[in-house]
Amino acid sequence: MWIDTHCHLDAHEFGSELLQVAARAQQQGVAMIVVPAVERANFAIVRDLAATAPNACYALGIHPIYVPHATEDDLIALRETVALAMHDPNFVAIGEIGLDFFIPMLCEPAMRVKQEHFLREQLKIARDFDLPVLAHVRRSQDIVLKHARQIRPNGGIAHAFNGSFQQAQGYIDLGFKLGFGGAMTFTRALQIRRMASELPLDAIVLETDAPDISPSWIHPGRNSPEELPRIGAVLAELRGLELADVAAQTSANARAVLPRLPLME
């Protein structure tokens, strides 16, 4: 069985098909799909989706791309929503949170300050509720790591990790796992494939980030959690391991870093 640790199953690209997509993923052996929120407006959406799809659970957070329009009231609402969600067995983490220094508008000085403020406040929520985080670290691995070292959430996942071995070790030392997905399937992605091959296997979790970061065989089409087993097969090939061993270890890693994950039948 497989665990997709990061999938935006509520995205508009899935339309009315999202429950069928989740069901097809389950038929492919994807026993659990973690669906992170991205803004206050979809907190209830991801919660209700997880209550409806038997192989879905959810996280709550404000994504850095949504920070420009977010307010302090959204942070207050997040803390209040998390407090209530602690009683929900489908709620697993704070996410998706982090920093994005790839999009030019988000790199403007005032927006960098706002992003870091929202990251710190959400890390504090994770710390206060003893929760892991799903961290967006695009072009920002070191700065996210700096804030996580200062505030110390209960571990988490560095989503779509594309850093150095030194940065990877920094996250591992904080109790994080590193998320690998569709980018690893491209033969030209030499650094990501080297990381996936050489990092300790117990530090790696698998993800699709669907509908984004589609693997090589469907790029640039819509990604789906159904693709996770084939992405896992690429990891197995890179490491020279049996597919079943990669499935078992990455699922165990996901469960270790996300201890609230619902039990799989």
mmCIF file of C-alpha atoms in Angstrom:
data_model
loop_
_atom_site.group_PDB
_atom_site.id
_atom_site.type_symbol
_atom_site.label_atom_id
_atom_site.label_comp_id
_atom_site.label_asym_id
_atom_site.label_seq_id
_atom_site.Cartn_x
_atom_site.Cartn_y
_atom_site.Cartn_z
ATOM 1 C CA MET A 1 0.000 0.000 0.000
ATOM 2 C CA TRP A 2 1.050 3.581 -0.684
ATOM 3 C CA ILE A 3 0.480 6.941 1.012
ATOM 4 C CA ASP A 4 0.282 10.154 -1.030
ATOM 5 C CA THR A 5 1.491 12.701 1.506
ATOM 6 C CA HIS A 6 0.550 15.758 -0.560
ATOM 7 C CA CYS A 7 -2.329 16.005 -3.032
ATOM 8 C CA HIS A 8 -4.672 18.923 -3.736
ATOM 9 C CA LEU A 9 -7.617 16.666 -4.450
ATOM 10 C CA ASP A 10 -10.041 19.549 -3.962
ATOM 11 C CA ALA A 11 -8.478 21.545 -6.835
ATOM 12 C CA HIS A 12 -10.797 22.729 -9.579
ATOM 13 C CA GLU A 13 -8.924 20.603 -12.120
ATOM 14 C CA PHE A 14 -10.621 17.528 -10.662
ATOM 15 C CA GLY A 15 -14.082 19.095 -10.936
ATOM 16 C CA SER A 16 -16.850 16.720 -9.904
ATOM 17 C CA GLU A 17 -14.573 13.714 -10.457
ATOM 18 C CA LEU A 18 -12.572 13.956 -7.265
ATOM 19 C CA LEU A 19 -14.289 11.095 -5.431
ATOM 20 C CA GLN A 20 -13.845 8.848 -8.467
ATOM 21 C CA VAL A 21 -10.176 9.846 -8.613
ATOM 22 C CA ALA A 22 -9.750 8.929 -4.941
ATOM 23 C CA ALA A 23 -11.498 5.616 -5.539
ATOM 24 C CA ARG A 24 -9.314 4.784 -8.544
ATOM 25 C CA ALA A 25 -6.224 5.647 -6.507
ATOM 26 C CA GLN A 26 -7.404 3.292 -3.787
ATOM 27 C CA GLN A 27 -7.823 0.538 -6.378
ATOM 28 C CA GLN A 28 -4.179 1.155 -7.349
ATOM 29 C CA GLY A 29 -3.104 0.650 -3.738
ATOM 30 C CA VAL A 30 -3.065 4.258 -2.538
ATOM 31 C CA ALA A 31 -4.459 3.685 0.911
ATOM 32 C CA MET A 32 -4.325 7.294 2.080
ATOM 33 C CA ILE A 33 -4.208 10.724 0.437
ATOM 34 C CA VAL A 34 -3.268 13.804 2.484
ATOM 35 C CA VAL A 35 -5.149 16.867 1.220
ATOM 36 C CA PRO A 36 -3.708 20.178 2.483
ATOM 37 C CA ALA A 37 -5.702 23.382 2.655
ATOM 38 C CA VAL A 38 -4.290 26.475 0.968
ATOM 39 C CA GLU A 39 -6.470 29.288 2.356
ATOM 40 C CA ARG A 40 -9.226 29.943 4.856
ATOM 41 C CA ALA A 41 -11.857 29.560 2.124
ATOM 42 C CA ASN A 42 -11.092 25.872 1.668
ATOM 43 C CA PHE A 43 -10.682 24.779 5.289
ATOM 44 C CA ALA A 44 -14.204 23.335 5.312
ATOM 45 C CA ILE A 45 -13.820 21.955 1.793
ATOM 46 C CA VAL A 46 -10.832 19.745 2.623
ATOM 47 C CA ARG A 47 -12.458 18.685 5.901
ATOM 48 C CA ASP A 48 -15.646 17.626 4.125
ATOM 49 C CA LEU A 49 -13.695 15.874 1.387
ATOM 50 C CA ALA A 50 -11.816 13.818 3.960
ATOM 51 C CA ALA A 51 -15.107 12.929 5.611
ATOM 52 C CA THR A 52 -16.473 11.682 2.267
ATOM 53 C CA ALA A 53 -13.543 9.870 0.615
ATOM 54 C CA PRO A 54 -12.543 6.856 2.727
ATOM 55 C CA ASN A 55 -8.865 7.126 1.761
ATOM 56 C CA ALA A 56 -8.451 10.874 2.340
ATOM 57 C CA CYS A 57 -7.370 12.958 5.306
ATOM 58 C CA TYR A 58 -6.538 16.664 5.555
ATOM 59 C CA ALA A 59 -4.281 19.416 6.813
ATOM 60 C CA LEU A 60 -5.105 23.048 7.580
ATOM 61 C CA GLY A 61 -2.957 26.020 6.639
ATOM 62 C CA ILE A 62 -2.419 29.103 4.499
ATOM 63 C CA HIS A 63 -0.194 28.524 1.459
ATOM 64 C CA PRO A 64 2.420 31.204 0.714
ATOM 65 C CA ILE A 65 0.874 31.869 -2.696
ATOM 66 C CA TYR A 66 -2.342 32.872 -0.863
ATOM 67 C CA VAL A 67 -0.565 35.057 1.698
ATOM 68 C CA PRO A 68 -0.862 38.286 -0.364
ATOM 69 C CA HIS A 69 -4.629 38.339 0.212
ATOM 70 C CA ALA A 70 -4.599 36.759 3.680
ATOM 71 C CA THR A 71 -5.278 38.727 6.862
ATOM 72 C CA GLU A 72 -4.561 38.445 10.579
ATOM 73 C CA ASP A 73 -8.168 37.312 10.953
ATOM 74 C CA ASP A 74 -7.301 34.298 8.797
ATOM 75 C CA LEU A 75 -4.584 33.317 11.240
ATOM 76 C CA ILE A 76 -7.045 33.643 14.126
ATOM 77 C CA ALA A 77 -9.548 31.516 12.191
ATOM 78 C CA LEU A 78 -6.872 28.930 11.493
ATOM 79 C CA ARG A 79 -6.017 28.569 15.167
ATOM 80 C CA GLU A 80 -9.695 28.267 16.082
ATOM 81 C CA THR A 81 -10.358 25.750 13.296
ATOM 82 C CA VAL A 82 -7.360 23.652 14.323
ATOM 83 C CA ALA A 83 -8.573 23.584 17.935
ATOM 84 C CA LEU A 84 -11.880 22.117 16.767
ATOM 85 C CA ALA A 85 -10.208 19.775 14.277
ATOM 86 C CA MET A 86 -8.138 18.118 16.988
ATOM 87 C CA HIS A 87 -11.236 16.022 17.665
ATOM 88 C CA ASP A 88 -11.473 14.965 14.009
ATOM 89 C CA PRO A 89 -9.684 11.667 13.260
ATOM 90 C CA ASN A 90 -9.173 12.793 9.651
ATOM 91 C CA PHE A 91 -7.102 15.862 10.605
ATOM 92 C CA VAL A 92 -3.348 15.224 10.480
ATOM 93 C CA ALA A 93 -1.173 18.360 10.149
ATOM 94 C CA ILE A 94 -0.715 22.085 9.630
ATOM 95 C CA GLY A 95 -0.305 22.743 5.922
ATOM 96 C CA GLU A 96 0.326 23.777 3.348
ATOM 97 C CA ILE A 97 2.497 26.492 4.824
ATOM 98 C CA GLY A 98 5.935 27.844 3.990
ATOM 99 C CA LEU A 99 7.715 30.311 1.741
ATOM 100 C CA ASP A 100 7.852 30.751 -2.024
ATOM 101 C CA PHE A 101 10.734 32.787 -3.412
ATOM 102 C CA PHE A 102 10.225 31.636 -7.000
ATOM 103 C CA ILE A 103 7.234 33.766 -8.027
ATOM 104 C CA PRO A 104 8.526 37.327 -8.619
ATOM 105 C CA MET A 105 5.618 39.077 -6.888
ATOM 106 C CA LEU A 106 6.247 37.023 -3.745
ATOM 107 C CA CYS A 107 9.910 38.075 -3.740
ATOM 108 C CA GLU A 108 9.165 41.773 -3.292
ATOM 109 C CA PRO A 109 10.504 42.976 0.090
ATOM 110 C CA ALA A 110 7.154 43.657 1.737
ATOM 111 C CA MET A 111 5.750 40.348 0.562
ATOM 112 C CA ARG A 112 8.780 38.423 1.804
ATOM 113 C CA VAL A 113 8.202 39.952 5.232
ATOM 114 C CA LYS A 114 4.518 39.034 5.157
ATOM 115 C CA GLN A 115 5.273 35.483 4.030
ATOM 116 C CA GLU A 116 7.742 34.995 6.862
ATOM 117 C CA HIS A 117 5.254 36.400 9.375
ATOM 118 C CA PHE A 118 2.552 33.974 8.222
ATOM 119 C CA LEU A 119 5.014 31.099 8.283
ATOM 120 C CA ARG A 120 6.110 31.866 11.834
ATOM 121 C CA GLU A 121 2.569 32.252 13.130
ATOM 122 C CA GLN A 122 1.539 28.953 11.556
ATOM 123 C CA LEU A 123 4.618 27.187 12.908
ATOM 124 C CA LYS A 124 3.559 28.443 16.342
ATOM 125 C CA ILE A 125 0.104 26.914 15.848
ATOM 126 C CA ALA A 126 1.735 23.620 14.923
ATOM 127 C CA ARG A 127 3.992 23.817 17.983
ATOM 128 C CA ASP A 128 1.158 24.730 20.314
ATOM 129 C CA PHE A 129 -0.991 21.800 19.151
ATOM 130 C CA ASP A 130 1.968 19.406 18.849
ATOM 131 C CA LEU A 131 1.376 18.898 15.127
ATOM 132 C CA PRO A 132 3.681 18.321 12.147
ATOM 133 C CA VAL A 133 3.724 20.706 9.192
ATOM 134 C CA LEU A 134 3.564 20.312 5.429
ATOM 135 C CA ALA A 135 6.158 22.860 4.327
ATOM 136 C CA HIS A 136 6.365 24.578 0.943
ATOM 137 C CA VAL A 137 10.067 25.305 0.445
ATOM 138 C CA ARG A 138 10.399 26.489 -3.162
ATOM 139 C CA ARG A 139 13.644 28.500 -3.451
ATOM 140 C CA SER A 140 13.400 28.957 0.321
ATOM 141 C CA GLN A 141 14.773 25.813 1.969
ATOM 142 C CA ASP A 142 17.258 27.592 4.226
ATOM 143 C CA ILE A 143 14.866 30.274 5.462
ATOM 144 C CA VAL A 144 12.025 27.840 6.184
ATOM 145 C CA LEU A 145 14.566 25.703 8.020
ATOM 146 C CA LYS A 146 15.746 28.715 10.047
ATOM 147 C CA HIS A 147 12.225 29.469 11.245
ATOM 148 C CA ALA A 148 11.470 25.816 11.963
ATOM 149 C CA ARG A 149 14.637 25.562 14.070
ATOM 150 C CA GLN A 150 13.536 28.583 16.096
ATOM 151 C CA ILE A 151 9.914 27.564 16.649
ATOM 152 C CA ARG A 152 10.218 23.765 16.606
ATOM 153 C CA PRO A 153 6.979 22.219 15.357
ATOM 154 C CA ASN A 154 6.551 18.484 15.840
ATOM 155 C CA GLY A 155 8.425 17.577 12.650
ATOM 156 C CA GLY A 156 6.853 17.635 9.225
ATOM 157 C CA ILE A 157 7.494 17.159 5.531
ATOM 158 C CA ALA A 158 9.608 19.370 3.279
ATOM 159 C CA HIS A 159 7.269 19.153 0.300
ATOM 160 C CA ALA A 160 8.706 18.809 -3.234
ATOM 161 C CA PHE A 161 12.210 18.885 -1.807
ATOM 162 C CA ASN A 162 14.821 20.143 -4.246
ATOM 163 C CA GLY A 163 17.682 21.271 -2.058
ATOM 164 C CA SER A 164 21.168 20.132 -1.168
ATOM 165 C CA PHE A 165 22.304 17.220 0.965
ATOM 166 C CA GLN A 166 23.250 19.708 3.688
ATOM 167 C CA GLN A 167 19.758 21.225 3.631
ATOM 168 C CA ALA A 168 18.232 17.760 3.626
ATOM 169 C CA GLN A 169 20.204 16.860 6.739
ATOM 170 C CA GLY A 170 19.015 20.044 8.425
ATOM 171 C CA TYR A 171 15.402 19.013 7.932
ATOM 172 C CA ILE A 172 16.090 15.420 8.957
ATOM 173 C CA ASP A 173 17.720 16.653 12.157
ATOM 174 C CA LEU A 174 14.481 18.522 12.983
ATOM 175 C CA GLY A 175 12.396 15.365 12.550
ATOM 176 C CA PHE A 176 11.233 16.144 9.021
ATOM 177 C CA LYS A 177 10.841 13.797 6.086
ATOM 178 C CA LEU A 178 11.531 14.874 2.509
ATOM 179 C CA GLY A 179 8.804 14.690 -0.140
ATOM 180 C CA PHE A 180 9.600 13.294 -3.587
ATOM 181 C CA GLY A 181 7.190 13.003 -6.495
ATOM 182 C CA GLY A 182 6.792 13.584 -10.199
ATOM 183 C CA ALA A 183 9.939 15.699 -10.622
ATOM 184 C CA MET A 184 11.992 12.619 -9.735
ATOM 185 C CA THR A 185 10.689 10.803 -12.830
ATOM 186 C CA PHE A 186 12.489 13.075 -15.318
ATOM 187 C CA THR A 187 15.896 11.763 -16.356
ATOM 188 C CA ARG A 188 17.202 15.344 -16.644
ATOM 189 C CA ALA A 189 16.388 16.040 -12.972
ATOM 190 C CA LEU A 190 19.857 14.892 -11.982
ATOM 191 C CA GLN A 191 20.078 16.474 -8.526
ATOM 192 C CA ILE A 192 16.627 15.341 -7.411
ATOM 193 C CA ARG A 193 17.301 11.805 -8.652
ATOM 194 C CA ARG A 194 20.661 11.758 -6.888
ATOM 195 C CA MET A 195 19.004 12.867 -3.645
ATOM 196 C CA ALA A 196 16.295 10.220 -4.034
ATOM 197 C CA SER A 197 18.968 7.591 -4.662
ATOM 198 C CA GLU A 198 21.368 8.484 -1.850
ATOM 199 C CA LEU A 199 19.394 9.934 1.060
ATOM 200 C CA PRO A 200 18.458 7.454 3.789
ATOM 201 C CA LEU A 201 15.294 5.702 2.652
ATOM 202 C CA ASP A 202 13.738 6.292 6.065
ATOM 203 C CA ALA A 203 13.894 10.047 5.350
ATOM 204 C CA ILE A 204 11.761 9.884 2.184
ATOM 205 C CA VAL A 205 8.010 10.099 1.686
ATOM 206 C CA LEU A 206 6.172 10.035 -1.626
ATOM 207 C CA GLU A 207 3.707 12.588 -2.928
ATOM 208 C CA THR A 208 2.026 13.646 -6.142
ATOM 209 C CA ASP A 209 1.121 17.305 -5.489
ATOM 210 C CA ALA A 210 -1.711 16.513 -7.908
ATOM 211 C CA PRO A 211 -2.961 18.104 -10.063
ATOM 212 C CA ASP A 212 0.524 19.673 -10.332
ATOM 213 C CA ILE A 213 4.088 18.284 -10.770
ATOM 214 C CA SER A 214 2.927 15.592 -13.165
ATOM 215 C CA PRO A 215 5.378 12.737 -13.825
ATOM 216 C CA SER A 216 7.212 12.381 -17.119
ATOM 217 C CA TRP A 217 4.716 9.982 -18.671
ATOM 218 C CA ILE A 218 1.770 12.378 -18.461
ATOM 219 C CA HIS A 219 3.537 15.770 -18.429
ATOM 220 C CA PRO A 220 2.137 18.380 -18.935
ATOM 221 C CA GLY A 221 -1.215 16.735 -18.252
ATOM 222 C CA ARG A 222 -3.155 16.683 -15.000
ATOM 223 C CA ASN A 223 -1.437 14.728 -12.265
ATOM 224 C CA SER A 224 -3.438 12.354 -10.082
ATOM 225 C CA PRO A 225 -2.923 10.309 -6.900
ATOM 226 C CA GLU A 226 -3.417 7.267 -9.127
ATOM 227 C CA GLU A 227 0.125 7.891 -10.388
ATOM 228 C CA LEU A 228 1.766 7.406 -6.986
ATOM 229 C CA PRO A 229 2.568 3.686 -7.347
ATOM 230 C CA ARG A 230 4.327 4.318 -10.654
ATOM 231 C CA ILE A 231 6.241 7.221 -9.084
ATOM 232 C CA GLY A 232 7.190 4.796 -6.322
ATOM 233 C CA ALA A 233 8.414 2.365 -8.950
ATOM 234 C CA VAL A 234 10.836 5.041 -10.199
ATOM 235 C CA LEU A 235 12.202 5.434 -6.673
ATOM 236 C CA ALA A 236 12.595 1.657 -6.398
ATOM 237 C CA GLU A 237 14.467 1.571 -9.702
ATOM 238 C CA LEU A 238 16.754 4.442 -8.710
ATOM 239 C CA ARG A 239 17.663 2.684 -5.477
ATOM 240 C CA GLY A 240 17.774 -0.878 -6.833
ATOM 241 C CA LEU A 241 15.073 -2.047 -4.425
ATOM 242 C CA GLU A 242 11.970 -4.191 -4.635
ATOM 243 C CA LEU A 243 8.774 -2.223 -5.188
ATOM 244 C CA ALA A 244 7.083 -3.764 -2.150
ATOM 245 C CA ASP A 245 9.968 -2.699 0.085
ATOM 246 C CA VAL A 246 9.749 0.907 -1.128
ATOM 247 C CA ALA A 247 5.982 0.940 -0.614
ATOM 248 C CA ALA A 248 6.322 -0.428 2.914
ATOM 249 C CA GLN A 249 9.169 1.885 3.959
ATOM 250 C CA THR A 250 7.762 5.121 2.525
ATOM 251 C CA SER A 251 4.368 4.357 4.060
ATOM 252 C CA ALA A 252 6.006 3.686 7.419
ATOM 253 C CA ASN A 253 7.895 6.974 7.060
ATOM 254 C CA ALA A 254 4.649 8.837 6.370
ATOM 255 C CA ARG A 255 3.010 7.287 9.405
ATOM 256 C CA ALA A 256 6.015 8.151 11.576
ATOM 257 C CA VAL A 257 5.995 11.832 10.618
ATOM 258 C CA LEU A 258 2.185 12.143 10.493
ATOM 259 C CA PRO A 259 1.171 10.106 13.564
ATOM 260 C CA ARG A 260 -2.473 11.164 13.286
ATOM 261 C CA LEU A 261 -2.857 9.453 9.891
ATOM 262 C CA PRO A 262 -6.024 7.337 9.963
ATOM 263 C CA LEU A 263 -5.459 3.618 10.167
ATOM 264 C CA MET A 264 -5.672 1.875 6.819
ATOM 265 C CA GLU A 265 -7.983 -1.089 6.393
#
